[in-house]
Amino acid sequence: MDQKDAVIIVPARLGSTRFPRKLLYPVKGKPVILWTAERLRSEAGGLPLYFAVAEQELQQLLEGEGYSTVLTDPALPSGTDRLAAANRAIGAAKVINVQADEPLVTASQIELLRSVLDRGVDLATLATPFRREEDYRNPNKVKVVCDVRGRALYFSRAAIPCDRDQQGWGSFPAYWHLGLYAYTAAFLEAFTKLPVGRLEGVEKLEQLRALENGFCIGVGITDRANIGIDTPEDVEAFLNALSTPATA
């Protein structure tokens, strides 16, 4: 099998606690996952695009629209495990991971992920500056702090770093972590063999397993925070974004 350099793989499953079967939820008559697929088709910059699906229902929908899929075990514990399983069939050296419920990803974000991964890190991810204190204080908005080289020191749901001298939340470099990643194939295989980390178990953040085991995470800073569809309420925000020219 000839090894591909870089591909995009989108892990997808229907089991969502907060928004059951959200990937099939119709927005203007089109399922969420097809909004993401069409966006990626236009923004991927020629990179091969695959969907690592857990259910035949998703596979049939996507393949019916001309997309490539890899059917993976529904029992896999995480999206990262699903990516690794799919890439064993695809055989890419680098994997860019876009979430199936992120229908507004941009070409510049995909390219930034690739460039950060090429800096010699094990995996790359993106973050954006906080613009509102309420987001910074929100435990559902994951924070990341980095070293001077742009490598992640820690991710947390807590408001980090601690503002001991009360300088004001906007006076220090804390970023909102976005759920976009790029991995080397070697990292993906190693990661899936690791047990759940102690910090990961507390924060419920999978990327902490990588840090706790000594892997290096490069962080690219983007000026744009994407809209992910995690709840029914997020659909309204997505509809509003569709009517804004800047999202095109």
Short mmCIF file of C-alpha atoms in Angstrom, two decimals:
data_model
loop_
_atom_site.label_atom_id
_atom_site.label_comp_id
_atom_site.label_asym_id
_atom_site.label_seq_id
_atom_site.Cartn_x
_atom_site.Cartn_y
_atom_site.Cartn_z
CA MET A 1 0.00 0.00 0.00
CA ASP A 2 1.44 3.36 -1.04
CA GLN A 3 1.63 5.72 1.91
CA LYS A 4 -0.23 8.99 1.50
CA ASP A 5 1.35 12.10 2.99
CA ALA A 6 -1.61 13.82 4.63
CA VAL A 7 -5.35 13.17 4.66
CA ILE A 8 -8.39 14.50 6.45
CA ILE A 9 -10.35 11.95 8.47
CA VAL A 10 -13.63 12.86 10.13
CA PRO A 11 -14.72 10.48 12.92
CA ALA A 12 -18.50 10.18 13.05
CA ARG A 13 -20.99 8.31 15.19
CA LEU A 14 -24.64 8.76 16.07
CA GLY A 15 -24.33 8.19 19.82
CA SER A 16 -24.37 11.70 21.30
CA THR A 17 -25.55 12.23 24.87
CA ARG A 18 -26.43 15.93 24.70
CA PHE A 19 -27.92 15.85 21.20
CA PRO A 20 -28.88 12.29 20.11
CA ARG A 21 -28.33 11.56 16.40
CA LYS A 22 -27.28 15.16 15.84
CA LEU A 23 -25.26 14.34 12.73
CA LEU A 24 -28.50 13.45 10.96
CA TYR A 25 -30.39 16.47 12.28
CA PRO A 26 -31.75 18.42 9.28
CA VAL A 27 -30.65 22.04 8.91
CA LYS A 28 -32.46 23.63 5.97
CA GLY A 29 -33.31 20.10 4.89
CA LYS A 30 -29.71 18.84 4.94
CA PRO A 31 -28.20 16.63 7.69
CA VAL A 32 -25.48 18.28 9.81
CA ILE A 33 -22.85 15.82 8.63
CA LEU A 34 -23.46 16.76 4.99
CA TRP A 35 -22.98 20.44 5.84
CA THR A 36 -19.56 19.46 7.24
CA ALA A 37 -18.76 17.20 4.30
CA GLU A 38 -19.61 19.86 1.71
CA ARG A 39 -17.62 22.46 3.61
CA LEU A 40 -14.58 20.21 3.67
CA ARG A 41 -14.93 19.35 0.01
CA SER A 42 -14.54 23.06 -0.77
CA GLU A 43 -11.97 23.92 1.93
CA ALA A 44 -9.67 20.86 2.00
CA GLY A 45 -7.21 22.21 -0.53
CA GLY A 46 -7.02 18.97 -2.46
CA LEU A 47 -6.33 16.75 0.56
CA PRO A 48 -7.99 13.32 0.40
CA LEU A 49 -11.11 13.26 2.59
CA TYR A 50 -12.44 10.25 4.51
CA PHE A 51 -15.14 9.67 7.12
CA ALA A 52 -14.48 7.10 9.85
CA VAL A 53 -18.06 6.08 10.65
CA ALA A 54 -19.45 3.89 13.40
CA GLU A 55 -22.77 3.06 11.74
CA GLN A 56 -23.82 1.81 8.32
CA GLU A 57 -26.56 4.45 8.31
CA LEU A 58 -23.90 7.18 8.14
CA GLN A 59 -21.84 5.20 5.66
CA GLN A 60 -24.77 4.84 3.26
CA LEU A 61 -25.66 8.53 3.50
CA LEU A 62 -22.11 9.73 2.84
CA GLU A 63 -21.25 7.25 0.12
CA GLY A 64 -24.54 8.09 -1.57
CA GLU A 65 -23.24 11.67 -1.86
CA GLY A 66 -19.88 10.56 -3.22
CA TYR A 67 -17.73 10.64 -0.05
CA SER A 68 -15.22 7.98 1.00
CA THR A 69 -15.84 6.17 4.27
CA VAL A 70 -14.23 3.58 6.51
CA LEU A 71 -16.62 1.59 8.71
CA THR A 72 -15.18 1.27 12.23
CA ASP A 73 -16.16 -0.69 15.33
CA PRO A 74 -19.00 1.13 17.17
CA ALA A 75 -17.47 0.01 20.48
CA LEU A 76 -14.29 2.07 20.02
CA PRO A 77 -13.99 4.33 23.08
CA SER A 78 -13.04 7.64 21.42
CA GLY A 79 -12.79 9.58 18.20
CA THR A 80 -9.01 9.21 18.32
CA ASP A 81 -9.33 5.41 18.40
CA ARG A 82 -11.69 5.67 15.43
CA LEU A 83 -9.13 7.77 13.53
CA ALA A 84 -6.37 5.27 14.23
CA ALA A 85 -8.54 2.36 13.12
CA ALA A 86 -9.46 4.14 9.89
CA ASN A 87 -5.88 5.12 9.14
CA ARG A 88 -4.74 1.51 9.37
CA ALA A 89 -6.81 1.02 6.22
CA ILE A 90 -5.90 4.37 4.62
CA GLY A 91 -2.17 4.39 5.41
CA ALA A 92 -1.46 8.12 5.69
CA ALA A 93 1.68 9.53 7.33
CA LYS A 94 -0.28 12.49 8.76
CA VAL A 95 -3.93 12.71 9.75
CA ILE A 96 -5.91 15.93 10.06
CA ASN A 97 -8.94 15.48 12.30
CA VAL A 98 -12.02 17.64 11.77
CA GLN A 99 -15.10 16.97 13.89
CA ALA A 100 -18.26 15.92 12.07
CA ASP A 101 -20.24 18.62 13.88
CA GLU A 102 -17.88 21.47 12.81
CA PRO A 103 -19.48 22.67 9.56
CA LEU A 104 -17.64 26.00 9.38
CA VAL A 105 -13.99 24.91 9.33
CA THR A 106 -11.82 26.97 6.97
CA ALA A 107 -9.01 26.24 4.55
CA SER A 108 -6.69 28.51 6.54
CA GLN A 109 -7.30 26.47 9.70
CA ILE A 110 -6.55 23.22 7.91
CA GLU A 111 -3.34 24.68 6.49
CA LEU A 112 -2.34 26.03 9.91
CA LEU A 113 -2.74 22.56 11.41
CA ARG A 114 -0.47 21.11 8.72
CA SER A 115 2.18 23.77 9.25
CA VAL A 116 2.21 23.32 13.04
CA LEU A 117 2.54 19.53 12.70
CA ASP A 118 5.51 20.06 10.38
CA ARG A 119 7.39 21.80 13.21
CA GLY A 120 8.39 18.44 14.64
CA VAL A 121 5.62 17.93 17.21
CA ASP A 122 3.65 14.74 17.79
CA LEU A 123 0.29 16.39 17.28
CA ALA A 124 -1.03 19.84 16.47
CA THR A 125 -4.16 21.66 17.51
CA LEU A 126 -5.67 25.14 17.27
CA ALA A 127 -6.71 27.81 19.76
CA THR A 128 -8.08 31.32 19.60
CA PRO A 129 -7.92 34.29 22.00
CA PHE A 130 -10.79 34.73 24.41
CA ARG A 131 -12.86 37.81 23.69
CA ARG A 132 -15.41 37.58 26.52
CA GLU A 133 -14.80 36.93 30.19
CA GLU A 134 -17.91 34.76 30.40
CA ASP A 135 -16.34 32.37 27.89
CA TYR A 136 -13.07 32.35 29.81
CA ARG A 137 -14.94 31.43 33.01
CA ASN A 138 -17.12 28.81 31.29
CA PRO A 139 -15.94 25.24 32.10
CA ASN A 140 -17.33 24.07 28.75
CA LYS A 141 -14.79 26.32 26.98
CA VAL A 142 -11.48 24.52 27.34
CA LYS A 143 -8.44 26.67 28.11
CA VAL A 144 -4.86 26.06 26.95
CA VAL A 145 -1.64 27.75 28.04
CA CYS A 146 1.56 27.43 25.99
CA ASP A 147 5.31 27.84 26.31
CA VAL A 148 7.32 30.42 24.37
CA ARG A 149 7.59 28.06 21.38
CA GLY A 150 3.83 27.67 21.09
CA ARG A 151 3.70 24.21 22.63
CA ALA A 152 0.94 23.27 25.05
CA LEU A 153 1.78 23.26 28.75
CA TYR A 154 -1.69 22.37 30.01
CA PHE A 155 -5.35 22.20 29.06
CA SER A 156 -8.10 22.78 31.60
CA ARG A 157 -11.78 23.48 32.03
CA ALA A 158 -10.74 25.82 34.84
CA ALA A 159 -9.82 29.46 34.23
CA ILE A 160 -6.04 29.14 33.88
CA PRO A 161 -3.64 30.67 34.68
CA CYS A 162 -4.79 31.73 38.15
CA ASP A 163 -4.95 35.53 38.25
CA ARG A 164 -3.48 35.83 41.75
CA ASP A 165 -2.76 39.58 41.56
CA GLN A 166 -6.15 40.37 40.00
CA GLN A 167 -4.65 41.95 36.89
CA GLY A 168 -7.78 41.24 34.88
CA TRP A 169 -8.67 38.20 32.80
CA GLY A 170 -7.55 39.76 29.50
CA SER A 171 -4.05 40.67 30.64
CA PHE A 172 -2.42 37.24 30.23
CA PRO A 173 -2.09 34.74 27.35
CA ALA A 174 -4.83 32.17 27.83
CA TYR A 175 -6.49 30.68 24.76
CA TRP A 176 -9.73 28.92 23.95
CA HIS A 177 -8.89 25.46 22.67
CA LEU A 178 -10.64 24.42 19.45
CA GLY A 179 -11.36 20.78 18.68
CA LEU A 180 -9.25 20.53 15.54
CA TYR A 181 -6.16 18.30 15.47
CA ALA A 182 -3.45 16.90 13.22
CA TYR A 183 -1.46 13.80 14.14
CA THR A 184 1.46 11.79 12.92
CA ALA A 185 0.48 8.19 12.22
CA ALA A 186 3.10 7.03 14.73
CA PHE A 187 1.53 9.12 17.48
CA LEU A 188 -1.98 7.83 16.71
CA GLU A 189 -0.86 4.23 17.06
CA ALA A 190 1.06 4.90 20.27
CA PHE A 191 -1.77 6.92 21.82
CA THR A 192 -4.43 4.27 21.37
CA LYS A 193 -2.34 1.82 23.39
CA LEU A 194 -2.09 4.12 26.43
CA PRO A 195 -4.43 3.80 29.40
CA VAL A 196 -6.66 6.74 30.33
CA GLY A 197 -4.46 9.32 32.07
CA ARG A 198 -4.91 10.49 35.66
CA LEU A 199 -5.34 14.12 34.59
CA GLU A 200 -7.59 13.10 31.72
CA GLY A 201 -9.78 11.27 34.22
CA VAL A 202 -10.21 14.44 36.29
CA GLU A 203 -10.69 17.03 33.54
CA LYS A 204 -12.31 14.68 31.00
CA LEU A 205 -9.94 16.01 28.33
CA GLU A 206 -8.33 13.37 26.14
CA GLN A 207 -5.41 15.58 25.08
CA LEU A 208 -4.10 15.50 28.66
CA ARG A 209 -3.27 11.83 28.13
CA ALA A 210 -0.77 12.93 25.49
CA LEU A 211 0.86 15.54 27.74
CA GLU A 212 0.97 13.21 30.72
CA ASN A 213 2.88 10.66 28.64
CA GLY A 214 5.45 13.13 27.35
CA PHE A 215 4.12 13.83 23.87
CA CYS A 216 4.52 17.31 22.41
CA ILE A 217 1.44 19.26 21.31
CA GLY A 218 1.98 22.25 19.02
CA VAL A 219 -0.70 24.96 19.18
CA GLY A 220 -1.54 27.21 16.24
CA ILE A 221 -3.35 30.46 17.02
CA THR A 222 -6.26 31.39 14.77
CA ASP A 223 -8.40 34.51 14.99
CA ARG A 224 -11.57 32.54 14.37
CA ALA A 225 -13.60 30.36 16.75
CA ASN A 226 -15.73 27.88 14.83
CA ILE A 227 -19.30 27.03 15.71
CA GLY A 228 -19.70 23.40 16.71
CA ILE A 229 -23.14 21.83 16.91
CA ASP A 230 -23.21 20.20 20.34
CA THR A 231 -26.78 21.01 21.39
CA PRO A 232 -30.07 21.87 19.63
CA GLU A 233 -29.47 25.50 20.62
CA ASP A 234 -26.26 25.56 18.57
CA VAL A 235 -28.27 25.04 15.39
CA GLU A 236 -29.62 28.59 15.67
CA ALA A 237 -26.08 29.97 15.98
CA PHE A 238 -25.07 27.99 12.89
CA LEU A 239 -28.04 29.35 10.93
CA ASN A 240 -27.09 32.87 11.94
CA ALA A 241 -23.51 32.25 10.83
CA LEU A 242 -24.68 31.01 7.43
CA SER A 243 -26.27 34.37 6.79
CA THR A 244 -23.02 36.22 7.60
CA PRO A 245 -20.78 36.77 4.54
CA ALA A 246 -17.57 36.30 6.59
CA THR A 247 -18.33 32.61 7.09
CA ALA A 248 -18.43 31.82 3.41
#
